[in-house]
Coordinates of C-alpha atoms in Angstrom, one line a residue:
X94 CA 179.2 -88.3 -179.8
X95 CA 182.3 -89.7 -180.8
X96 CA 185.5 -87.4 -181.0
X97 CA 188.8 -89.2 -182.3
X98 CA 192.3 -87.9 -182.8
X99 CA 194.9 -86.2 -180.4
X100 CA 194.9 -85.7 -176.7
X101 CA 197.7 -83.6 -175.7
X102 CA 198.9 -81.0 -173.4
X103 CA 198.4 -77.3 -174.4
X104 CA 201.7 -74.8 -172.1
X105 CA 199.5 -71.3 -172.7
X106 CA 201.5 -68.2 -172.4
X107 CA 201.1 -66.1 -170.2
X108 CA 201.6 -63.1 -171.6
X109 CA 199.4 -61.9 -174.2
X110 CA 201.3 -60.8 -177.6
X111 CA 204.7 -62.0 -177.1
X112 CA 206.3 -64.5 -179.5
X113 CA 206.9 -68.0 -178.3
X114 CA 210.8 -67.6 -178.0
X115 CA 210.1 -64.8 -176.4
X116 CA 207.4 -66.1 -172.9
X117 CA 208.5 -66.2 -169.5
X118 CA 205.8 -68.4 -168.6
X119 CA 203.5 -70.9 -169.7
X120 CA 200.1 -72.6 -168.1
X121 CA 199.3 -76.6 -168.5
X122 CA 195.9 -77.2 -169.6
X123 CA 195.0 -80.4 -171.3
X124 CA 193.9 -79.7 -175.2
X125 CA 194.1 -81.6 -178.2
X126 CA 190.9 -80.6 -180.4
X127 CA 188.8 -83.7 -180.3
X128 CA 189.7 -84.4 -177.4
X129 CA 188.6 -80.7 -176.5
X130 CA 185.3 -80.9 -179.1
X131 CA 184.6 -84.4 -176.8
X132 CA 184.5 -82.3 -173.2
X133 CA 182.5 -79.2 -175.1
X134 CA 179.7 -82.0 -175.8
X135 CA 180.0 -83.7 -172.3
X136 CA 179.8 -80.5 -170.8
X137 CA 176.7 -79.3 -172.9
X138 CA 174.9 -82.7 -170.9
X139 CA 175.3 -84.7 -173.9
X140 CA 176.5 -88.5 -173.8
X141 CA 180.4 -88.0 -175.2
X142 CA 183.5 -90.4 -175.8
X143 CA 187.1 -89.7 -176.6
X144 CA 188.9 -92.7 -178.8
X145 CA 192.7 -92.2 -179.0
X146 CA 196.2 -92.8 -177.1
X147 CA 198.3 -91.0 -174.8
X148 CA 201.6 -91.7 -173.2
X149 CA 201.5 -93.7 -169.9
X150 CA 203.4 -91.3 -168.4
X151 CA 202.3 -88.2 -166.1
X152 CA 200.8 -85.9 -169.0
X153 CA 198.6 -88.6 -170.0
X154 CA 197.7 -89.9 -166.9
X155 CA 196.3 -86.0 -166.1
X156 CA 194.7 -86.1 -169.5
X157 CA 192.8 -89.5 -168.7
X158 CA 191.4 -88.2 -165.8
X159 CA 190.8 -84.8 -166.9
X160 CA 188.3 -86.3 -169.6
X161 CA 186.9 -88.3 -166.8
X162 CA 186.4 -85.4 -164.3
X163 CA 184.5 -83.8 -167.3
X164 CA 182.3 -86.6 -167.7
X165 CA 183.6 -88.1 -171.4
X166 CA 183.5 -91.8 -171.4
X167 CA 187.1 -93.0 -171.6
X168 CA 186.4 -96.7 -172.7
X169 CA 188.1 -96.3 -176.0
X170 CA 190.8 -94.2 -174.7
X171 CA 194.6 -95.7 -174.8
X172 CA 197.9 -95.7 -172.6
X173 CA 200.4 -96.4 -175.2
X174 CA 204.4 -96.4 -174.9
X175 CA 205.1 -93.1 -177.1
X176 CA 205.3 -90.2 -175.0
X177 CA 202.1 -87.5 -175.1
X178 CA 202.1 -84.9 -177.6
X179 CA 202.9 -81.3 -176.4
X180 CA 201.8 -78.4 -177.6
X181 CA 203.5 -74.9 -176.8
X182 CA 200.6 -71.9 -177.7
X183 CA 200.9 -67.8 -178.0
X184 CA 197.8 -65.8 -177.5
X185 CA 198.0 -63.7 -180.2
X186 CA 195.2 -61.1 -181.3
X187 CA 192.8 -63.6 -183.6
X188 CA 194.4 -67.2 -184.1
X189 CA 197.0 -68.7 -181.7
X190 CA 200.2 -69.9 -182.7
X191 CA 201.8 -73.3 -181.4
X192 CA 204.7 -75.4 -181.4
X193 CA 204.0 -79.3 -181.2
X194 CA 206.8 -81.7 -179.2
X195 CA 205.3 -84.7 -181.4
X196 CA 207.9 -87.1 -182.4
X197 CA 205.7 -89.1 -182.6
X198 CA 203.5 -88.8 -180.0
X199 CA 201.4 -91.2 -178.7
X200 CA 198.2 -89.9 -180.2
X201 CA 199.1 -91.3 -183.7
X202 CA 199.5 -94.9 -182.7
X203 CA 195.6 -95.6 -182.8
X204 CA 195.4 -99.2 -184.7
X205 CA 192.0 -101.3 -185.5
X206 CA 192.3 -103.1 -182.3
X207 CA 191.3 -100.0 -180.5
X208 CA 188.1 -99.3 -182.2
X209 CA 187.4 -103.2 -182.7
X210 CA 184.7 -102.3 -180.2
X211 CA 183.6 -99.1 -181.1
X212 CA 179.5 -98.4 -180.9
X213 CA 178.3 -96.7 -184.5
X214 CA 174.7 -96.5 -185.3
X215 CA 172.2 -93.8 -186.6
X216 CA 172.2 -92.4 -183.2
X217 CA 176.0 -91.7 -183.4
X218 CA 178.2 -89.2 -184.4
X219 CA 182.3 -89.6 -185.4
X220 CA 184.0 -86.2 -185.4
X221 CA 187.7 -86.4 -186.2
X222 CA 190.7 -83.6 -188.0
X223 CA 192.7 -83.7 -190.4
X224 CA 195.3 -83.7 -187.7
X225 CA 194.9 -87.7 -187.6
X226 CA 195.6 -88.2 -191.4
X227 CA 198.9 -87.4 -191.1
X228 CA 200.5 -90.4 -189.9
X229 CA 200.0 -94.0 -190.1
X230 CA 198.8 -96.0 -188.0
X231 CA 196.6 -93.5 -187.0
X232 CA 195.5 -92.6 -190.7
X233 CA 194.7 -96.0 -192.0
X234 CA 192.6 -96.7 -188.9
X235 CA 190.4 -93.4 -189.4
X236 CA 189.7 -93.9 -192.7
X237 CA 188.6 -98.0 -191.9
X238 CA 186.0 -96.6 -189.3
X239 CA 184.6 -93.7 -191.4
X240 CA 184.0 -96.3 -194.0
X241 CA 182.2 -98.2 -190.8
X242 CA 180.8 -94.8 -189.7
X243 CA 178.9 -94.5 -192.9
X244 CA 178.0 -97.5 -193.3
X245 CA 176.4 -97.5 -189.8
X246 CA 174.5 -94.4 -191.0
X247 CA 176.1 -92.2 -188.2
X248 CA 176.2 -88.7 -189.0
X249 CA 180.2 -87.4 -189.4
X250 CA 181.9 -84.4 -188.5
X251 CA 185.3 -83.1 -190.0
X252 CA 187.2 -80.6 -188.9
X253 CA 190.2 -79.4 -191.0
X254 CA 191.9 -77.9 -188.2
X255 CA 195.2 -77.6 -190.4
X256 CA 198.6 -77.3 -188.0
X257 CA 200.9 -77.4 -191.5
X258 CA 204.1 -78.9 -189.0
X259 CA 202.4 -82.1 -188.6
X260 CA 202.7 -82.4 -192.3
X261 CA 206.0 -83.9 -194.6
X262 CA 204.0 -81.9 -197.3
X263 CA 201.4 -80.3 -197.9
X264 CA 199.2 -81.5 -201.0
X265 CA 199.1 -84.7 -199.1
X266 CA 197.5 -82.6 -196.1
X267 CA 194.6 -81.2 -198.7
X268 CA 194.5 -84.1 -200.7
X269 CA 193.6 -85.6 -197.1
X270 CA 191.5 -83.2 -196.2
X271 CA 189.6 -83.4 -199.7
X272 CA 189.1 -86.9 -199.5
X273 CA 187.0 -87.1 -196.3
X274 CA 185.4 -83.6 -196.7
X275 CA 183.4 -85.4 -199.4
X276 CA 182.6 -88.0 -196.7
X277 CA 181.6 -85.6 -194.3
X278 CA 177.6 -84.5 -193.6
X279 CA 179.4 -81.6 -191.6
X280 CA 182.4 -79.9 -192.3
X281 CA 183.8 -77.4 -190.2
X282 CA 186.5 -74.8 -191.5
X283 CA 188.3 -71.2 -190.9
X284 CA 188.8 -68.7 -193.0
X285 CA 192.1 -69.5 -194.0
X286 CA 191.6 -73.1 -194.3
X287 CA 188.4 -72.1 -196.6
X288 CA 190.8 -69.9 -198.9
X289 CA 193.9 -72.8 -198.9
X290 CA 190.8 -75.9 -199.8
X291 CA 189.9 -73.9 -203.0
X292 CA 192.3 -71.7 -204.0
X293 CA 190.2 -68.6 -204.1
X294 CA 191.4 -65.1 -202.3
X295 CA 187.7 -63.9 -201.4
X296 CA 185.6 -65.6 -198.9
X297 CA 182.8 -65.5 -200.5
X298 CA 183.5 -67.1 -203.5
X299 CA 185.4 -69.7 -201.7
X300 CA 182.8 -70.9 -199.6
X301 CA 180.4 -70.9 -202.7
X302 CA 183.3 -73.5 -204.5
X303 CA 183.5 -75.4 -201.2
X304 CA 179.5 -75.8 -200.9
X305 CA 179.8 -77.1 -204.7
X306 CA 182.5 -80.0 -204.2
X307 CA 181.3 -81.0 -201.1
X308 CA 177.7 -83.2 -200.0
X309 CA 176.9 -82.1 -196.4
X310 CA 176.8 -79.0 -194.7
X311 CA 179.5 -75.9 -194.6
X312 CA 180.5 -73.9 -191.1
X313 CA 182.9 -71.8 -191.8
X314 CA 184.2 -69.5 -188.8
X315 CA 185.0 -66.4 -189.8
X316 CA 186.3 -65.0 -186.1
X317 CA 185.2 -61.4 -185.6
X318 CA 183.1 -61.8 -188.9
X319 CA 180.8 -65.1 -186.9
X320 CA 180.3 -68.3 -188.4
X321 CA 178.8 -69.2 -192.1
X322 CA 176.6 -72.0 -192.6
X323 CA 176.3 -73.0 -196.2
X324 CA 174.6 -75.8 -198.6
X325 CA 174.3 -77.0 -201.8
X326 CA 170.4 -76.8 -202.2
X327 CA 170.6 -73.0 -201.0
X328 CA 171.1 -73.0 -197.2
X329 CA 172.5 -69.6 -196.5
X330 CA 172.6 -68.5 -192.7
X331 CA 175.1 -66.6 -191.0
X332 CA 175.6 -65.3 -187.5
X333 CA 177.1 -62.6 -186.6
X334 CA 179.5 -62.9 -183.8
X335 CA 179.4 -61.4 -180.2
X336 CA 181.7 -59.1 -178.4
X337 CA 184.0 -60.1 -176.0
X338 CA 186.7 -59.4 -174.4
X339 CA 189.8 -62.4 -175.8
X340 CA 191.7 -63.8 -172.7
X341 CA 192.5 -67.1 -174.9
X342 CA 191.4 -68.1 -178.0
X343 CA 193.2 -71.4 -178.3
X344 CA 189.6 -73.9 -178.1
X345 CA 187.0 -71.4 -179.9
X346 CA 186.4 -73.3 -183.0
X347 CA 186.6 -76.5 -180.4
X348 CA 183.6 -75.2 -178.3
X349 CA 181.9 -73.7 -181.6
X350 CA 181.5 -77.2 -183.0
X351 CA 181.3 -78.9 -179.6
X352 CA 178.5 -76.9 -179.1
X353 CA 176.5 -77.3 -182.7
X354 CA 177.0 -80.8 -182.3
X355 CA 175.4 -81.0 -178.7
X356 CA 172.2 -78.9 -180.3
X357 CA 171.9 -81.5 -182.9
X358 CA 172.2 -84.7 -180.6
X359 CA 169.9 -82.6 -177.8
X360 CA 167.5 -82.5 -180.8
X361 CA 167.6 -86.4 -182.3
X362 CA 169.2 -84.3 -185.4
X363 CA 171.4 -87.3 -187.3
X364 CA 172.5 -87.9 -190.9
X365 CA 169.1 -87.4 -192.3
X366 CA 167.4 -84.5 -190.2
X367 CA 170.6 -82.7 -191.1
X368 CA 170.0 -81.6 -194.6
X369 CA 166.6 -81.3 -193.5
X370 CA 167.0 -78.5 -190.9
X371 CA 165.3 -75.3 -192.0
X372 CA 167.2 -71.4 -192.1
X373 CA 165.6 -70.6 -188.8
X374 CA 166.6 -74.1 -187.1
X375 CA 170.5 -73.3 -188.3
X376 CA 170.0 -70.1 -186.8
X377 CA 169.1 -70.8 -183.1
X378 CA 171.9 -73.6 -183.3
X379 CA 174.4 -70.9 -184.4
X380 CA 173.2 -68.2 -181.8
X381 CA 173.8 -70.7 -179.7
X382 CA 177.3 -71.9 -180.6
X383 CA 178.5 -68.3 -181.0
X384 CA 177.8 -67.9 -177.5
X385 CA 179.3 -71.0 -176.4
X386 CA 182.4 -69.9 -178.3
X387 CA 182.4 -66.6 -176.7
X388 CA 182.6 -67.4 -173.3
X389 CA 185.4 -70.3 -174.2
X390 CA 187.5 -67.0 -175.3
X391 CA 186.6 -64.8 -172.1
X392 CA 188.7 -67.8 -170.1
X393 CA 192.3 -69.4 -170.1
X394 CA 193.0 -72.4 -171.7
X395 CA 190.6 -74.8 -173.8
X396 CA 189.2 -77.6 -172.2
X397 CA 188.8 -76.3 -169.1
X398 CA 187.1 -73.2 -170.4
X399 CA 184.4 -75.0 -172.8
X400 CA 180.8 -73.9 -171.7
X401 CA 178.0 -75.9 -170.0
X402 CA 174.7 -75.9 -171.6
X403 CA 173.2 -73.4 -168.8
X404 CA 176.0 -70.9 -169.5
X405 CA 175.5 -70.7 -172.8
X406 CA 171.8 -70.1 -172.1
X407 CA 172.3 -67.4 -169.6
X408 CA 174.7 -65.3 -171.7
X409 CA 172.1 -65.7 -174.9
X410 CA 169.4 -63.9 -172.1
X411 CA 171.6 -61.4 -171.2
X412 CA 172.6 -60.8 -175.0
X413 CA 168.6 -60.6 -175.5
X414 CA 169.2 -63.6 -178.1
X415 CA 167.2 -66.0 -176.6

């Protein structure tokens, strides 16, 4: 599995329910959601590499060897002379909020040269954001390798994961996100990304607009409310989510598709045996994913609190959701 885009370093508060301006306090933990989604798979046992940049200074020293600690191959991973992105985060009740220190930062300088060498093959998987469409060079070389992604017949992941102040405007963000959702054989969103994609005010009806424009499969998270899976020929699954107590809900989508994506490579599921995957397959991999998700919540920060592959499993026995 293949996660590209930003590496940075998250400063949780420590307070819950305070406003940014307002925290005493803050916790380093290195973040950056592909870079998260790429520890969630290693961590699951599953073969995972980060491709991006960071600063050669301290914060992405600790980021490089964070990854490495976790067991993510760092081959394809960058010391560049732009400083690493920071990211400032509240825990809030439901979705975080955060304030980037990104000017720019070194995760957007990713050029061809980087990937020149990249692996792709039916075997692999290329999960990126829209995060990395933002800014050039990092946008130009994205789009290059999911042209080289497809063409390899490697399955590919998207991941809106909107953050609107990384954006000079916004239709270019959904144009961007429009134009490799119809690339993607997975496609991961939130609620409020779901509604802001298609213009609709009711979940429902959004997803079933989303599920029409787009060729692979739908997850859409709905927090409290579980995650959706939806397709065009009629695939209709959704789990409900569990109940646990929220120290930190910064990585939860992060380990969520981390941890569908680790079921699927576990399984030899690719492009193909995707769409082919039956109501009751989708299910177990959901089950599973929900949990992984819950337990990411239960902990502080976001890499450091993805799941390994026997947690997951022991909280699904003691759920009685084996």
């Amino acid at each position: 599995m293949i996660a590209l885009g930003e590496a940075l370093i998250d400063f949780s508060a420590l307070e819950d329910n305070v406003p940014l301006r307002e925290v005493a306090g803050f916790a380093r933990n290195p973040g950056g959601a592909p870079a998260n989604v790429a520890v969630g798979v290693a961590r699951m046992g599953v073969a995972s590499q980060f491709v991006g940049c960071v600063g050669d200074d301290p914060f992405g020293h600790s980021l490089i060897e964070a990854m490495r600690v976790y067991g993510v191959d760092g081959t394809h991973t960058h010391t560049v002379a732009e400083q690493t992105s920071l990211a400032f985060v509240a825990r809030n009740e439901g979705d975080p909020d955060f304030f980037f220190v990104r000017h720019p930062g070194a995760d957007v300088m990713l050029r061809d040269e980087h990937v020149a060498e990249l692996a792709l093959d039916e075997e692999a998987c290329l999960h990126f954001g829209t995060n990395s469409l933002a800014e050039d060079p990092i946008a130009s070389t994205l789009r290059r390798l999911v042209t080289r992604a497809r063409e390899a017949g490697a399955l590919v992941s998207f991941d809106v994961n909107l953050r609107p102040v990384f954006w000079r405007d916004l239709r270019a963000a959904l144009a961007a996100a429009r134009e490799m959702m119809a690339q993607a054989d997975l496609l991961k969103v939130n609620r409020a990304e779901l509604l802001w994609l298609t213009g609709e005010q009711d979940v429902e009806r959004a997803l079933s607009a989303l599920v029409a424009q787009v060729p692979g499969t739908v997850l859409c998270t709905l927090g409290e409310g579980g995650v959706w899976a939806r397709r065009a020929d009629g695939l209709d699954v959704r789990v409900t989510a569990n109940r646990v107590a929220c120290v930190d809900a910064t990585g939860a989508g992060d380990s969520l598709i981390a941890a569908v994506l680790s079921v699927l490579a576990r399984r030899g599921v690719g492009r193909t045996g995707l769409g082919e995957l039956s109501r009751g397959e989708w299910e177990e991999v959901l089950r599973f994913a929900s949990a992984a998700a819950a337990i990411n919540i239960g902990r502080l920060g976001a890499m450091n609190a993805m799941a390994t592959y026997a947690e997951t499993e022991a909280f699904l026995q003691a759920a009685g959701k084996p």
